[in-house]
Tab-separated table of C-alpha atoms in Angstrom:
chain	number	residue	atom	x	y	z
Y	1	UNK	CA	0.395	0.046	0.055
Y	2	UNK	CA	2.872	2.527	1.012
Y	3	UNK	CA	4.379	1.680	-2.990
Y	4	UNK	CA	1.175	2.859	-4.033
Y	5	UNK	CA	0.454	6.034	-2.706
Y	6	UNK	CA	4.308	6.566	-3.308
Y	7	UNK	CA	3.615	5.570	-7.419
Y	8	UNK	CA	-0.024	8.122	-7.161
Y	9	UNK	CA	2.653	10.788	-5.504
Y	10	UNK	CA	4.970	10.442	-7.828
Y	11	UNK	CA	2.341	10.677	-10.838
Y	12	UNK	CA	0.954	13.698	-9.755
Y	13	UNK	CA	5.175	15.537	-9.479
Y	14	UNK	CA	5.434	14.614	-13.158
Y	15	UNK	CA	2.756	15.158	-14.872
Y	16	UNK	CA	3.041	18.705	-14.123
Y	17	UNK	CA	6.808	18.962	-15.578
Y	18	UNK	CA	4.954	16.584	-19.101
Y	19	UNK	CA	2.438	18.638	-18.724
Y	20	UNK	CA	4.953	21.980	-18.907
Y	21	UNK	CA	7.115	20.712	-21.828
Y	22	UNK	CA	4.121	19.284	-23.757
Y	23	UNK	CA	2.521	22.347	-23.453
Y	24	UNK	CA	5.576	24.415	-25.277
Y	25	UNK	CA	5.814	21.868	-27.426
Y	26	UNK	CA	2.251	21.709	-29.036
Y	27	UNK	CA	2.303	25.595	-28.886
Y	28	UNK	CA	5.336	25.552	-30.784
Y	29	UNK	CA	4.581	23.201	-33.550
Y	30	UNK	CA	1.179	25.411	-34.204
Y	31	UNK	CA	3.709	28.155	-34.878
Y	32	UNK	CA	5.603	26.342	-37.030
Y	33	UNK	CA	3.421	25.648	-39.135
Y	34	UNK	CA	0.988	28.059	-39.014
Y	35	UNK	CA	-1.708	26.777	-37.709
Y	36	UNK	CA	-4.534	27.731	-35.199
Y	37	UNK	CA	-3.007	26.688	-31.633
Y	38	UNK	CA	-6.529	25.427	-31.192
Y	39	UNK	CA	-6.794	23.587	-33.291
Y	40	UNK	CA	-3.002	21.515	-33.147
Y	41	UNK	CA	-4.664	21.161	-29.121
Y	42	UNK	CA	-7.490	19.617	-30.464
Y	43	UNK	CA	-5.676	17.620	-32.695
Y	44	UNK	CA	-2.054	16.354	-31.659
Y	45	UNK	CA	-2.830	17.338	-28.688
Y	46	UNK	CA	-5.770	15.571	-27.558
Y	47	UNK	CA	-4.088	12.257	-29.094
Y	48	UNK	CA	-0.935	12.835	-27.534
Y	49	UNK	CA	-2.447	13.652	-23.940
Y	50	UNK	CA	-4.841	11.037	-24.235
Y	51	UNK	CA	-1.811	7.744	-25.259
Y	52	UNK	CA	-2.180	6.911	-21.513
Y	53	UNK	CA	-6.469	6.040	-22.340
Y	54	UNK	CA	-4.978	4.088	-25.671
Y	55	UNK	CA	-1.822	1.975	-23.673
Y	56	UNK	CA	-4.218	1.250	-20.709
Y	57	UNK	CA	-7.213	-0.708	-22.632
Y	58	UNK	CA	-5.702	-2.254	-25.217
Y	59	UNK	CA	-3.702	-4.077	-22.977
Y	60	UNK	CA	-7.231	-4.727	-20.795
Y	61	UNK	CA	-8.553	-5.750	-24.595
Y	62	UNK	CA	-5.801	-8.523	-24.961
Y	63	UNK	CA	-5.745	-9.274	-21.741
Y	64	UNK	CA	-9.405	-9.830	-22.268
Y	65	UNK	CA	-10.532	-7.758	-19.989
Y	66	UNK	CA	-12.078	-5.007	-22.045
Y	67	UNK	CA	-14.646	-3.332	-19.139
Y	68	UNK	CA	-11.822	-1.850	-17.221
Y	69	UNK	CA	-10.468	0.100	-20.932
Y	70	UNK	CA	-14.833	0.733	-21.236
Y	71	UNK	CA	-14.511	2.156	-18.301
Y	72	UNK	CA	-11.177	4.071	-18.768
Y	73	UNK	CA	-12.257	5.372	-21.815
Y	74	UNK	CA	-16.219	7.064	-20.389
Y	75	UNK	CA	-14.687	7.502	-17.287
Y	76	UNK	CA	-12.507	9.744	-18.421
Y	77	UNK	CA	-14.278	11.585	-20.172
Y	78	UNK	CA	-16.197	12.025	-17.305
Y	79	UNK	CA	-13.744	14.016	-15.353
Y	80	UNK	CA	-12.005	15.387	-18.782
Y	81	UNK	CA	-15.108	18.235	-18.267
Y	82	UNK	CA	-16.442	17.519	-15.046
Y	83	UNK	CA	-13.121	17.463	-12.792
Y	84	UNK	CA	-10.246	18.715	-14.702
Y	85	UNK	CA	-12.636	21.769	-16.762
Y	86	UNK	CA	-14.633	22.248	-13.966
Y	87	UNK	CA	-11.446	23.142	-11.726
Y	88	UNK	CA	-9.193	25.104	-14.412
Y	89	UNK	CA	-12.453	27.242	-14.305
Y	90	UNK	CA	-12.142	27.774	-11.027
Y	91	UNK	CA	-9.018	29.044	-11.311
Y	92	UNK	CA	-10.914	31.027	-13.581
Y	93	UNK	CA	-13.224	31.547	-16.764
Y	94	UNK	CA	-12.352	31.527	-20.016
Y	95	UNK	CA	-13.554	33.165	-22.948
Y	96	UNK	CA	-14.530	29.724	-25.569
Y	97	UNK	CA	-15.369	30.938	-29.440
Y	98	UNK	CA	-18.329	28.728	-30.777
Y	99	UNK	CA	-16.790	28.529	-34.203
Y	100	UNK	CA	-13.972	27.134	-32.361
Y	101	UNK	CA	-15.226	24.024	-30.797
Y	102	UNK	CA	-18.549	23.718	-32.553
Y	103	UNK	CA	-16.809	20.538	-34.667
Y	104	UNK	CA	-15.803	18.696	-31.213
Y	105	UNK	CA	-18.572	19.617	-29.450
Y	106	UNK	CA	-20.481	17.997	-31.642
Y	107	UNK	CA	-18.384	14.946	-32.632
Y	108	UNK	CA	-18.041	14.699	-28.462
Y	109	UNK	CA	-21.878	14.588	-28.195
Y	110	UNK	CA	-22.443	12.314	-31.049
Y	111	UNK	CA	-19.821	9.530	-30.150
Y	112	UNK	CA	-21.504	10.007	-26.617
Y	113	UNK	CA	-24.789	8.933	-28.223
Y	114	UNK	CA	-23.418	6.301	-30.701
Y	115	UNK	CA	-22.278	4.564	-27.574
Y	116	UNK	CA	-24.554	4.326	-26.035
Y	117	UNK	CA	-27.026	3.177	-29.213
Y	118	UNK	CA	-24.678	0.136	-29.947
Y	119	UNK	CA	-24.626	-1.183	-25.869
Y	120	UNK	CA	-28.391	-0.847	-25.806
Y	121	UNK	CA	-28.108	-5.229	-27.070
Y	122	UNK	CA	-25.767	-5.453	-24.055
Y	123	UNK	CA	-22.837	-5.363	-26.311
Y	124	UNK	CA	-20.765	-3.045	-27.985
Y	125	UNK	CA	-19.072	-5.379	-31.558
Y	126	UNK	CA	-16.709	-5.494	-33.843
Y	127	UNK	CA	-18.256	-4.351	-36.633
Y	128	UNK	CA	-19.285	-0.889	-33.594
Y	129	UNK	CA	-15.745	-0.595	-32.922
Y	130	UNK	CA	-15.245	-0.149	-37.043
Y	131	UNK	CA	-18.108	2.584	-36.891
Y	132	UNK	CA	-16.251	3.961	-34.624
Y	133	UNK	CA	-12.684	4.138	-36.072
Y	134	UNK	CA	-14.372	5.242	-39.375
Y	135	UNK	CA	-15.878	7.986	-38.063
Y	136	UNK	CA	-12.174	8.991	-35.871
Y	137	UNK	CA	-10.892	8.526	-39.350
Y	138	UNK	CA	-13.230	10.644	-41.373
Y	139	UNK	CA	-13.008	13.744	-37.305
Y	140	UNK	CA	-9.552	13.840	-38.500
Y	141	UNK	CA	-10.019	14.899	-41.850
Y	142	UNK	CA	-12.280	17.542	-41.286
Y	143	UNK	CA	-9.431	18.783	-39.387
Y	144	UNK	CA	-6.747	18.739	-41.153
Y	145	UNK	CA	-8.711	20.312	-43.850
Y	146	UNK	CA	-9.949	23.437	-41.327
Y	147	UNK	CA	-5.844	23.460	-40.702
Y	148	UNK	CA	-5.182	24.105	-44.339
Y	149	UNK	CA	-7.713	26.487	-45.035
Y	150	UNK	CA	-6.561	28.552	-42.360
Y	151	UNK	CA	-2.646	28.627	-42.316
Y	152	UNK	CA	-2.835	31.858	-42.928
Y	153	UNK	CA	-4.691	33.354	-40.546
Y	154	UNK	CA	-1.629	31.891	-37.780
Y	155	UNK	CA	1.175	33.029	-36.014
Y	156	UNK	CA	4.558	33.276	-38.409
Y	157	UNK	CA	5.726	32.669	-35.210
Y	158	UNK	CA	8.754	30.067	-36.385
Y	159	UNK	CA	9.880	27.852	-33.524
Y	160	UNK	CA	13.197	25.900	-33.501
Y	161	UNK	CA	12.390	22.585	-34.791
Y	162	UNK	CA	14.229	20.421	-32.970
Y	163	UNK	CA	12.919	22.211	-30.170
Y	164	UNK	CA	10.004	21.605	-30.728
Y	165	UNK	CA	10.335	18.346	-30.675
Y	166	UNK	CA	12.116	18.204	-27.745
Y	167	UNK	CA	9.548	19.672	-25.202
Y	168	UNK	CA	6.828	16.899	-26.994
Y	169	UNK	CA	8.763	14.594	-27.074
Y	170	UNK	CA	9.907	14.611	-23.462
Y	171	UNK	CA	6.510	15.985	-22.345
Y	172	UNK	CA	4.924	13.384	-22.929
Y	173	UNK	CA	7.397	10.908	-22.325
Y	174	UNK	CA	6.807	12.750	-18.258
Y	175	UNK	CA	3.268	12.447	-18.856
Y	176	UNK	CA	3.106	8.851	-20.229
Y	177	UNK	CA	4.861	8.202	-17.455
Y	178	UNK	CA	2.566	9.668	-14.936
Y	179	UNK	CA	-0.365	8.045	-15.771
Y	180	UNK	CA	1.577	4.673	-15.391
Y	181	UNK	CA	2.075	5.409	-12.167
Y	182	UNK	CA	-1.216	6.640	-11.049
Y	183	UNK	CA	-2.984	3.840	-13.091
Y	184	UNK	CA	-0.860	1.138	-10.601
Y	185	UNK	CA	-0.971	3.377	-7.267
Y	186	UNK	CA	-4.751	3.560	-7.996
Y	187	UNK	CA	-5.789	0.512	-9.205
Y	188	UNK	CA	-3.626	-1.902	-6.645
Y	189	UNK	CA	-5.333	0.050	-3.807
Y	190	UNK	CA	-8.505	-0.280	-5.712
Y	191	UNK	CA	-8.197	-3.915	-5.498
Y	192	UNK	CA	-6.981	-4.274	-2.255
Y	193	UNK	CA	-10.909	-2.887	-1.400
Y	194	UNK	CA	-13.178	-5.672	-4.288
Y	195	UNK	CA	-14.098	-2.888	-6.285
Y	196	UNK	CA	-15.468	-4.409	-9.567
Y	197	UNK	CA	-13.427	-3.775	-13.133
Y	198	UNK	CA	-15.745	-1.204	-14.716
Y	199	UNK	CA	-15.938	0.782	-11.789
Y	200	UNK	CA	-12.367	0.270	-10.872
Y	201	UNK	CA	-11.740	2.102	-14.947
Y	202	UNK	CA	-14.579	4.282	-14.992
Y	203	UNK	CA	-13.345	6.191	-11.751
Y	204	UNK	CA	-9.281	5.280	-10.491
Y	205	UNK	CA	-7.866	4.491	-13.597
Y	206	UNK	CA	-9.732	7.087	-15.326
Y	207	UNK	CA	-8.310	10.233	-13.210
Y	208	UNK	CA	-5.222	8.439	-13.084
Y	209	UNK	CA	-4.943	8.685	-17.247
Y	210	UNK	CA	-6.592	11.824	-17.128
Y	211	UNK	CA	-3.282	13.270	-15.357
Y	212	UNK	CA	-2.202	14.346	-18.923
Y	213	UNK	CA	-4.544	16.793	-19.603
Y	214	UNK	CA	-5.023	18.043	-15.969
Y	215	UNK	CA	-1.204	18.926	-16.144
Y	216	UNK	CA	-1.749	20.135	-20.173
Y	217	UNK	CA	-5.236	22.372	-19.943
Y	218	UNK	CA	-3.902	23.771	-16.299
Y	219	UNK	CA	-0.605	25.658	-17.396
Y	220	UNK	CA	-2.274	26.629	-20.350
Y	221	UNK	CA	-4.955	28.332	-18.109
Y	222	UNK	CA	-1.752	29.656	-16.301
Y	223	UNK	CA	-0.178	30.717	-19.529
Y	224	UNK	CA	-3.220	32.471	-20.130
Y	225	UNK	CA	-3.947	29.815	-23.801
Y	226	UNK	CA	-7.754	29.397	-22.747
Y	227	UNK	CA	-8.076	27.499	-26.200
Y	228	UNK	CA	-5.934	25.322	-25.774
Y	229	UNK	CA	-6.854	24.282	-22.704
Y	230	UNK	CA	-10.894	23.795	-23.990
Y	231	UNK	CA	-9.821	21.646	-27.112
Y	232	UNK	CA	-7.672	19.578	-25.947
Y	233	UNK	CA	-10.275	18.967	-23.760
Y	234	UNK	CA	-13.318	17.949	-25.900
Y	235	UNK	CA	-10.663	16.269	-28.594
Y	236	UNK	CA	-9.342	14.280	-25.830
Y	237	UNK	CA	-12.923	12.982	-25.357
Y	238	UNK	CA	-13.492	12.696	-28.975
Y	239	UNK	CA	-10.342	10.641	-29.058
Y	240	UNK	CA	-11.388	8.551	-26.189
Y	241	UNK	CA	-14.704	7.678	-27.450
Y	242	UNK	CA	-14.456	7.514	-31.095
Y	243	UNK	CA	-10.429	5.854	-31.305
Y	244	UNK	CA	-10.307	3.976	-27.630
Y	245	UNK	CA	-13.335	2.675	-27.466
Y	246	UNK	CA	-12.971	1.758	-30.557
Y	247	UNK	CA	-10.268	0.094	-31.268
Y	248	UNK	CA	-10.896	-2.322	-27.569
Y	249	UNK	CA	-13.788	-3.775	-29.731
Y	250	UNK	CA	-12.060	-4.256	-32.572
Y	251	UNK	CA	-9.770	-6.346	-30.790
Y	252	UNK	CA	-12.331	-8.496	-28.049
Y	253	UNK	CA	-16.085	-7.277	-28.444
Y	254	UNK	CA	-16.886	-5.487	-24.425
Y	255	UNK	CA	-20.026	-7.470	-22.898
Y	256	UNK	CA	-22.360	-4.890	-21.245
Y	257	UNK	CA	-23.565	-5.355	-17.525
Y	258	UNK	CA	-25.315	-3.209	-15.448
Y	259	UNK	CA	-26.247	0.930	-15.653
Y	260	UNK	CA	-22.408	1.928	-14.619
Y	261	UNK	CA	-21.504	2.570	-18.585
Y	262	UNK	CA	-25.471	4.305	-19.359
Y	263	UNK	CA	-24.382	6.007	-16.439
Y	264	UNK	CA	-20.284	7.103	-17.383
Y	265	UNK	CA	-22.270	8.393	-21.068
Y	266	UNK	CA	-24.799	10.126	-18.919
Y	267	UNK	CA	-23.085	12.296	-17.457
Y	268	UNK	CA	-20.266	13.023	-19.645
Y	269	UNK	CA	-23.559	14.180	-22.012
Y	270	UNK	CA	-24.203	16.371	-19.414
Y	271	UNK	CA	-20.277	17.538	-18.802
Y	272	UNK	CA	-19.949	18.492	-22.958
Y	273	UNK	CA	-23.491	19.827	-22.681
Y	274	UNK	CA	-21.728	22.680	-19.754
Y	275	UNK	CA	-19.146	23.883	-21.818
Y	276	UNK	CA	-21.225	24.857	-24.439
Y	277	UNK	CA	-20.906	28.569	-24.685
Y	278	UNK	CA	-23.625	31.886	-23.773
Y	279	UNK	CA	-23.844	34.658	-25.611
Y	280	UNK	CA	-20.906	36.500	-23.404
Y	281	UNK	CA	-18.636	33.030	-24.961
Y	282	UNK	CA	-17.090	32.763	-21.403
Y	283	UNK	CA	-17.429	29.342	-19.282
Y	284	UNK	CA	-17.582	31.115	-15.141
Y	285	UNK	CA	-16.624	29.908	-12.153
Y	286	UNK	CA	-20.468	28.749	-11.785
Y	287	UNK	CA	-19.965	26.709	-13.982
Y	288	UNK	CA	-17.143	25.152	-12.949
Y	289	UNK	CA	-19.297	24.209	-9.444
Y	290	UNK	CA	-22.095	22.918	-11.702
Y	291	UNK	CA	-19.827	20.727	-12.917
Y	292	UNK	CA	-18.082	19.440	-9.707
Y	293	UNK	CA	-20.903	18.532	-8.420
Y	294	UNK	CA	-22.349	16.620	-11.041
Y	295	UNK	CA	-18.442	14.414	-10.816
Y	296	UNK	CA	-19.395	14.225	-7.064
Y	297	UNK	CA	-22.668	12.639	-7.546
Y	298	UNK	CA	-21.596	10.826	-10.922
Y	299	UNK	CA	-18.884	8.721	-8.936
Y	300	UNK	CA	-21.420	8.067	-6.104
Y	301	UNK	CA	-24.116	7.092	-8.306
Y	302	UNK	CA	-21.362	4.735	-10.092
Y	303	UNK	CA	-19.775	3.664	-6.247
Y	304	UNK	CA	-24.030	2.017	-5.829
Y	305	UNK	CA	-24.519	0.750	-8.983
Y	306	UNK	CA	-21.645	-0.349	-10.501
Y	307	UNK	CA	-20.265	-2.615	-7.085
């Protein structure tokens, strides 16, 4: 138990350092290829910060425990918005443009609904997984098209490619290591208390694999890059729902047992809906408080109905 706790603390420390380096890499890359930082964050940034979810879900599926991976992916989507964004909003209100997040907002909502419909028959099949992966490729293609269209409107700053590569690689390495340490520590503690597989995935493992998003978002907010923080979280949600769940399902069909998945999906949809900005196009602290309450309620419901 002592080693597990030490693993958790080490993971948090590494996440902070890795988040700073990775944010530098993302911003540097956006400047180098002359694309808006929000697009870079929603695609490359989100892909990279979701790599722990890919690792955990793939390994779990190969071991015949796809419920852990499904819980990780869907639980991480709740953590990303209902907890991480909420924490960021408690730090300061975030300016969020509707036009900037519209595509990722729609994709996140659509992906959540798709998984819910696929799970109604009691299993997410390989065919379902293939459909999710195909939708993921469409989403990536749309972002590539937008990046090409908006290059002229982006910054002309051209950081050194070697520095971008070093910052990105070092930051991502530390973030992945942080996620692994937190996951290992949390899983060890959870198993010792006899917590079910899906609940472990949707709560402790999801929290651990979301450390990269937490670190990157908070660093971005402190540095004044509101668009990077929000875009990274929405992009990560799309990546988790379409790619991570899709990949896991194509490896091993995922059986659905109990209401846990639908609780997580419902909470995830409500959380994403809360990201849509009002007339002022600013997400305020009051919204952050509401999201934290949603997260607490979701964890309570999962604890009761997934046990």
